[in-house]
Amino acid sequence: MDGFLKMSAWQGILHMPATYLRGGFLLGAYAEVRSRRFDTDAVLEKILQHDKEGFTSFYERYRGRVYRFIVRQYGTGEYGKAAYYSAWRHLVVSGLTIKTPKDLKRSFYSYLGKSVQNPGISQSTDMPSNYLPRDIEEDGNWSQVLMEHFKQLSVEKKRYFLFKHEIGISETAISRTLDVSRKDVEKGLREAESELREAMEDSGCPKKRSLERLYRESRVVKPPASWDQEIIDSFNMWLRQTEQPNQPEKAPVKSDASTGIAGKLGHFKDQVRSRISNLGKRDHQKAPRVRKLS
């Protein structure tokens, strides 16, 4: 009897479609895997509907990429945190006016590439560094060495490199996002990757360690938990702040207090000039009525 049951069970499994056996699961595993696959457009559509759950899902998916994209250009100081904060605020605010997920994503990337910039402050992260500790070389943690050499790249090359290797978009998409020619993007990427390869070879990194692999190994840096909480908690506040200006605005009431002393003095002078002018006009009009006594 036991042998019959075992044979029946195996026959049932053998007659199952191959799709149900993927990933070591039975009964609907393929559909389950598909449901777990992240649907970016669907989540962005929720953001367009001002859904906090959709925003949270998108944030949890992309927070690491956006964080590394920003702090590897501007550092983790006040400006880096402000830039990270403003990028996510832009995503929420843009969802009030943009109509499609594709346009929302493009607006978000464009903001990262063009609006989140402050060369004056970011110069501190561009300063040369000789930070190549022996323990890194001995342990073979070459991804950290790569990040030190990355600091030496120009602003444009950093941005091109991060868009390709961190955000994960093509040269064509980068050119559209930044409104620059594709040739400039391709040239900048070639030069950036060439400079990094040469620098890594000079540092003693084995040639078998590709640039792509080294950068993937560096993608373990995540934003602090406190930053995550601030971003998620700010979602409703950002919506309220942007919805208020859409309400009918009342005509501003001019007040003397808002004009200051100089404004008050100017207003008083205008009143005096007006009265003097009107007085002269009245005297001129009355002159013909005066009769001379003979």
GROMACS .gro file of C-alpha atoms in nm:
model
  294
    1MET     CA    1   0.000   0.000   0.000
    2ASP     CA    2   0.280   0.241   0.089
    3GLY     CA    3   0.453   0.164  -0.239
    4PHE     CA    4   0.135   0.242  -0.431
    5LEU     CA    5   0.093   0.579  -0.258
    6LYS     CA    6   0.455   0.674  -0.328
    7MET     CA    7   0.416   0.579  -0.695
    8SER     CA    8   0.094   0.783  -0.725
    9ALA     CA    9   0.262   1.084  -0.569
   10TRP     CA   10   0.556   1.069  -0.808
   11GLN     CA   11   0.324   1.026  -1.106
   12GLY     CA   12   0.135   1.337  -0.997
   13ILE     CA   13   0.455   1.538  -0.974
   14LEU     CA   14   0.580   1.417  -1.310
   15HIS     CA   15   0.255   1.528  -1.474
   16MET     CA   16   0.283   1.881  -1.333
   17PRO     CA   17   0.384   2.156  -1.577
   18ALA     CA   18   0.749   2.250  -1.554
   19THR     CA   19   0.660   2.605  -1.454
   20TYR     CA   20   0.525   2.482  -1.122
   21LEU     CA   21   0.859   2.329  -1.028
   22ARG     CA   22   1.073   2.640  -1.070
   23GLY     CA   23   1.272   2.762  -0.774
   24GLY     CA   24   1.209   2.438  -0.585
   25PHE     CA   25   0.843   2.525  -0.516
   26LEU     CA   26   0.531   2.334  -0.606
   27LEU     CA   27   0.183   2.448  -0.702
   28GLY     CA   28   0.196   2.796  -0.847
   29ALA     CA   29   0.558   2.879  -0.775
   30TYR     CA   30   0.598   3.056  -1.109
   31ALA     CA   31   0.302   3.282  -1.042
   32GLU     CA   32   0.435   3.348  -0.693
   33VAL     CA   33   0.775   3.450  -0.829
   34ARG     CA   34   0.608   3.682  -1.079
   35SER     CA   35   0.403   3.843  -0.802
   36ARG     CA   36   0.720   3.908  -0.601
   37ARG     CA   37   0.888   4.080  -0.894
   38PHE     CA   38   0.901   4.455  -0.832
   39ASP     CA   39   0.674   4.646  -1.070
   40THR     CA   40   0.822   4.995  -1.084
   41ASP     CA   41   0.549   5.145  -1.302
   42ALA     CA   42   0.274   5.012  -1.076
   43VAL     CA   43   0.437   5.164  -0.769
   44LEU     CA   44   0.494   5.497  -0.946
   45GLU     CA   45   0.127   5.493  -1.045
   46LYS     CA   46   0.041   5.472  -0.676
   47ILE     CA   47   0.264   5.770  -0.606
   48LEU     CA   48   0.072   5.963  -0.872
   49GLN     CA   49  -0.239   5.878  -0.669
   50HIS     CA   50  -0.072   6.023  -0.357
   51ASP     CA   51  -0.052   5.681  -0.195
   52LYS     CA   52   0.193   5.663   0.094
   53GLU     CA   53   0.224   5.286   0.073
   54GLY     CA   54   0.332   5.314  -0.290
   55PHE     CA   55   0.588   5.580  -0.202
   56THR     CA   56   0.723   5.370   0.085
   57SER     CA   57   0.759   5.069  -0.144
   58PHE     CA   58   0.946   5.272  -0.407
   59TYR     CA   59   1.165   5.432  -0.140
   60GLU     CA   60   1.263   5.098   0.012
   61ARG     CA   61   1.354   4.969  -0.333
   62TYR     CA   62   1.564   5.267  -0.450
   63ARG     CA   63   1.687   5.432  -0.131
   64GLY     CA   64   2.030   5.267  -0.151
   65ARG     CA   65   2.088   5.370  -0.511
   66VAL     CA   66   1.978   5.729  -0.454
   67TYR     CA   67   2.177   5.753  -0.132
   68ARG     CA   68   2.499   5.632  -0.294
   69PHE     CA   69   2.437   5.850  -0.600
   70ILE     CA   70   2.420   6.160  -0.380
   71VAL     CA   71   2.672   6.099  -0.103
   72ARG     CA   72   2.942   5.978  -0.344
   73GLN     CA   73   2.927   6.323  -0.499
   74TYR     CA   74   2.847   6.548  -0.203
   75GLY     CA   75   2.935   6.352   0.109
   76THR     CA   76   2.725   6.267   0.414
   77GLY     CA   77   2.735   6.612   0.573
   78GLU     CA   78   2.457   6.868   0.591
   79TYR     CA   79   2.446   6.930   0.218
   80GLY     CA   80   2.446   6.560   0.135
   81LYS     CA   81   2.155   6.499   0.370
   82ALA     CA   82   1.966   6.803   0.239
   83ALA     CA   83   2.019   6.688  -0.120
   84TYR     CA   84   1.894   6.339  -0.034
   85TYR     CA   85   1.591   6.484   0.141
   86SER     CA   86   1.507   6.723  -0.143
   87ALA     CA   87   1.532   6.449  -0.406
   88TRP     CA   88   1.260   6.244  -0.240
   89ARG     CA   89   1.048   6.551  -0.178
   90HIS     CA   90   1.072   6.628  -0.549
   91LEU     CA   91   0.934   6.283  -0.630
   92VAL     CA   92   0.630   6.340  -0.409
   93VAL     CA   93   0.566   6.696  -0.526
   94SER     CA   94   0.605   6.604  -0.894
   95GLY     CA   95   0.337   6.340  -0.849
   96LEU     CA   96   0.080   6.618  -0.809
   97THR     CA   97   0.126   6.749  -1.164
   98ILE     CA   98   0.286   6.471  -1.371
   99LYS     CA   99   0.045   6.229  -1.538
  100THR     CA  100   0.239   5.911  -1.621
  101PRO     CA  101   0.482   5.683  -1.433
  102LYS     CA  102   0.737   5.716  -1.714
  103ASP     CA  103   0.739   6.096  -1.690
  104LEU     CA  104   0.757   6.081  -1.311
  105LYS     CA  105   1.063   5.856  -1.322
  106ARG     CA  106   1.230   6.079  -1.582
  107SER     CA  107   1.158   6.389  -1.370
  108PHE     CA  108   1.309   6.217  -1.066
  109TYR     CA  109   1.626   6.118  -1.249
  110SER     CA  110   1.653   6.462  -1.406
  111TYR     CA  111   1.634   6.622  -1.063
  112LEU     CA  112   1.907   6.391  -0.937
  113GLY     CA  113   2.129   6.478  -1.231
  114LYS     CA  114   2.074   6.852  -1.266
  115SER     CA  115   1.901   7.007  -0.967
  116VAL     CA  116   2.084   6.823  -0.690
  117GLN     CA  117   2.407   7.010  -0.750
  118ASN     CA  118   2.622   7.251  -0.558
  119PRO     CA  119   2.978   7.256  -0.695
  120GLY     CA  120   3.098   7.495  -0.427
  121ILE     CA  121   3.009   7.259  -0.147
  122SER     CA  122   3.092   6.939  -0.332
  123GLN     CA  123   3.452   7.049  -0.382
  124SER     CA  124   3.530   6.909  -0.039
  125THR     CA  125   3.462   6.558  -0.172
  126ASP     CA  126   3.678   6.619  -0.479
  127MET     CA  127   3.998   6.690  -0.289
  128PRO     CA  128   4.286   6.447  -0.356
  129SER     CA  129   4.326   6.165  -0.109
  130ASN     CA  130   4.611   5.920  -0.053
  131TYR     CA  131   4.395   5.695   0.161
  132LEU     CA  132   4.517   5.348   0.064
  133PRO     CA  133   4.564   5.164   0.395
  134ARG     CA  134   4.758   4.839   0.390
  135ASP     CA  135   4.480   4.645   0.556
  136ILE     CA  136   4.259   4.708   0.253
  137GLU     CA  137   4.528   4.580   0.018
  138GLU     CA  138   4.595   4.278   0.237
  139ASP     CA  139   4.229   4.189   0.280
  140GLY     CA  140   4.162   4.240  -0.090
  141ASN     CA  141   3.881   4.488  -0.025
  142TRP     CA  142   3.950   4.670  -0.349
  143SER     CA  143   3.604   4.822  -0.374
  144GLN     CA  144   3.702   5.073  -0.105
  145VAL     CA  145   4.014   5.160  -0.299
  146LEU     CA  146   3.798   5.214  -0.606
  147MET     CA  147   3.583   5.463  -0.415
  148GLU     CA  148   3.891   5.659  -0.314
  149HIS     CA  149   4.001   5.686  -0.677
  150PHE     CA  150   3.644   5.773  -0.774
  151LYS     CA  151   3.677   6.096  -0.577
  152GLN     CA  152   3.938   6.218  -0.826
  153LEU     CA  153   3.698   6.218  -1.122
  154SER     CA  154   3.548   6.541  -1.252
  155VAL     CA  155   3.190   6.633  -1.161
  156GLU     CA  156   3.051   6.530  -1.502
  157LYS     CA  157   3.238   6.199  -1.510
  158LYS     CA  158   3.117   6.112  -1.162
  159ARG     CA  159   2.761   6.180  -1.263
  160TYR     CA  160   2.780   5.977  -1.584
  161PHE     CA  161   2.947   5.687  -1.403
  162LEU     CA  162   2.690   5.681  -1.123
  163PHE     CA  163   2.395   5.700  -1.360
  164LYS     CA  164   2.527   5.396  -1.547
  165HIS     CA  165   2.663   5.179  -1.268
  166GLU     CA  166   2.445   5.289  -0.975
  167ILE     CA  167   2.108   5.399  -1.111
  168GLY     CA  168   2.140   5.154  -1.399
  169ILE     CA  169   2.027   5.348  -1.707
  170SER     CA  170   2.172   5.350  -2.058
  171GLU     CA  171   2.385   5.616  -2.228
  172THR     CA  172   2.082   5.726  -2.429
  173ALA     CA  173   1.871   5.763  -2.115
  174ILE     CA  174   2.151   5.957  -1.945
  175SER     CA  175   2.175   6.201  -2.236
  176ARG     CA  176   1.798   6.260  -2.226
  177THR     CA  177   1.796   6.299  -1.852
  178LEU     CA  178   2.077   6.556  -1.849
  179ASP     CA  179   1.991   6.722  -2.183
  180VAL     CA  180   2.338   6.657  -2.323
  181SER     CA  181   2.451   6.479  -2.638
  182ARG     CA  182   2.496   6.104  -2.629
  183LYS     CA  183   2.849   6.147  -2.765
  184ASP     CA  184   2.942   6.356  -2.462
  185VAL     CA  185   2.801   6.092  -2.230
  186GLU     CA  186   2.983   5.808  -2.406
  187LYS     CA  187   3.308   6.002  -2.407
  188GLY     CA  188   3.277   6.093  -2.040
  189LEU     CA  189   3.203   5.733  -1.945
  190ARG     CA  190   3.497   5.598  -2.145
  191GLU     CA  191   3.735   5.844  -1.983
  192ALA     CA  192   3.597   5.782  -1.634
  193GLU     CA  193   3.622   5.404  -1.662
  194SER     CA  194   3.968   5.425  -1.821
  195GLU     CA  195   4.098   5.653  -1.546
  196LEU     CA  196   3.961   5.424  -1.276
  197ARG     CA  197   4.108   5.109  -1.435
  198GLU     CA  198   4.451   5.269  -1.462
  199ALA     CA  199   4.434   5.393  -1.104
  200MET     CA  200   4.336   5.048  -0.978
  201GLU     CA  201   4.620   4.882  -1.169
  202ASP     CA  202   4.866   5.133  -1.027
  203SER     CA  203   4.735   5.047  -0.680
  204GLY     CA  204   4.812   4.680  -0.737
  205CYS     CA  205   4.460   4.552  -0.794
  206PRO     CA  206   4.456   4.222  -0.988
  207LYS     CA  207   4.346   4.271  -1.350
  208LYS     CA  208   4.095   3.989  -1.320
  209ARG     CA  209   3.885   4.210  -1.091
  210SER     CA  210   3.666   4.398  -1.336
  211LEU     CA  211   3.550   4.753  -1.270
  212GLU     CA  212   3.187   4.644  -1.277
  213ARG     CA  213   3.249   4.375  -1.017
  214LEU     CA  214   3.441   4.609  -0.791
  215TYR     CA  215   3.163   4.866  -0.799
  216ARG     CA  216   2.898   4.602  -0.728
  217GLU     CA  217   3.093   4.506  -0.418
  218SER     CA  218   3.079   4.867  -0.302
  219ARG     CA  219   2.699   4.881  -0.323
  220VAL     CA  220   2.643   4.775   0.035
  221VAL     CA  221   2.622   5.128   0.175
  222LYS     CA  222   2.270   5.224   0.287
  223PRO     CA  223   2.127   5.546   0.432
  224PRO     CA  224   2.108   5.573   0.812
  225ALA     CA  225   1.786   5.446   0.968
  226SER     CA  226   1.714   5.795   1.100
  227TRP     CA  227   1.718   5.933   0.744
  228ASP     CA  228   1.478   5.661   0.632
  229GLN     CA  229   1.232   5.743   0.907
  230GLU     CA  230   1.243   6.116   0.835
  231ILE     CA  231   1.170   6.061   0.466
  232ILE     CA  232   0.876   5.827   0.525
  233ASP     CA  233   0.730   6.050   0.798
  234SER     CA  234   0.755   6.358   0.573
  235PHE     CA  235   0.532   6.220   0.295
  236ASN     CA  236   0.202   6.365   0.419
  237MET     CA  237   0.365   6.694   0.514
  238TRP     CA  238   0.506   6.737   0.161
  239LEU     CA  239   0.162   6.679   0.014
  240ARG     CA  240   0.001   6.936   0.244
  241GLN     CA  241   0.269   7.195   0.170
  242THR     CA  242   0.222   7.165  -0.205
  243GLU     CA  243  -0.157   7.146  -0.205
  244GLN     CA  244  -0.203   7.473  -0.012
  245PRO     CA  245  -0.076   7.703  -0.292
  246ASN     CA  246  -0.340   7.558  -0.526
  247GLN     CA  247  -0.618   7.712  -0.318
  248PRO     CA  248  -0.767   8.047  -0.437
  249GLU     CA  249  -0.537   8.322  -0.326
  250LYS     CA  250  -0.669   8.642  -0.172
  251ALA     CA  251  -0.545   8.974  -0.299
  252PRO     CA  252  -0.258   9.086  -0.078
  253VAL     CA  253  -0.342   9.374   0.154
  254LYS     CA  254  -0.083   9.646   0.158
  255SER     CA  255   0.018   9.760   0.501
  256ASP     CA  256   0.240  10.048   0.606
  257ALA     CA  257   0.427   9.810   0.833
  258SER     CA  258   0.544   9.610   0.534
  259THR     CA  259   0.685   9.913   0.352
  260GLY     CA  260   0.921  10.021   0.626
  261ILE     CA  261   1.032  10.374   0.715
  262ALA     CA  262   1.152  10.454   0.365
  263GLY     CA  263   0.819  10.349   0.219
  264LYS     CA  264   0.623  10.561   0.465
  265LEU     CA  265   0.837  10.868   0.392
  266GLY     CA  266   0.794  10.821   0.019
  267HIS     CA  267   0.418  10.785   0.058
  268PHE     CA  268   0.403  11.107   0.265
  269LYS     CA  269   0.602  11.299   0.001
  270ASP     CA  270   0.364  11.182  -0.270
  271GLN     CA  271   0.068  11.309  -0.070
  272VAL     CA  272   0.230  11.651  -0.021
  273ARG     CA  273   0.313  11.683  -0.392
  274SER     CA  274  -0.043  11.591  -0.485
  275ARG     CA  275  -0.193  11.852  -0.254
  276ILE     CA  276   0.041  12.127  -0.379
  277SER     CA  277  -0.037  12.038  -0.738
  278ASN     CA  278  -0.412  12.048  -0.677
  279LEU     CA  279  -0.383  12.378  -0.492
  280GLY     CA  280  -0.205  12.539  -0.790
  281LYS     CA  281  -0.472  12.414  -1.026
  282ARG     CA  282  -0.752  12.564  -0.816
  283ASP     CA  283  -0.579  12.904  -0.800
  284HIS     CA  284  -0.525  12.901  -1.176
  285GLN     CA  285  -0.892  12.823  -1.237
  286LYS     CA  286  -1.015  13.104  -1.007
  287ALA     CA  287  -0.792  13.376  -1.162
  288PRO     CA  288  -1.024  13.477  -1.451
  289ARG     CA  289  -1.310  13.543  -1.207
  290VAL     CA  290  -1.124  13.824  -1.029
  291ARG     CA  291  -1.254  14.166  -1.133
  292LYS     CA  292  -1.039  14.475  -1.121
  293LEU     CA  293  -1.189  14.784  -0.960
  294SER     CA  294  -1.187  15.094  -1.177
   0.00000   0.00000   0.00000
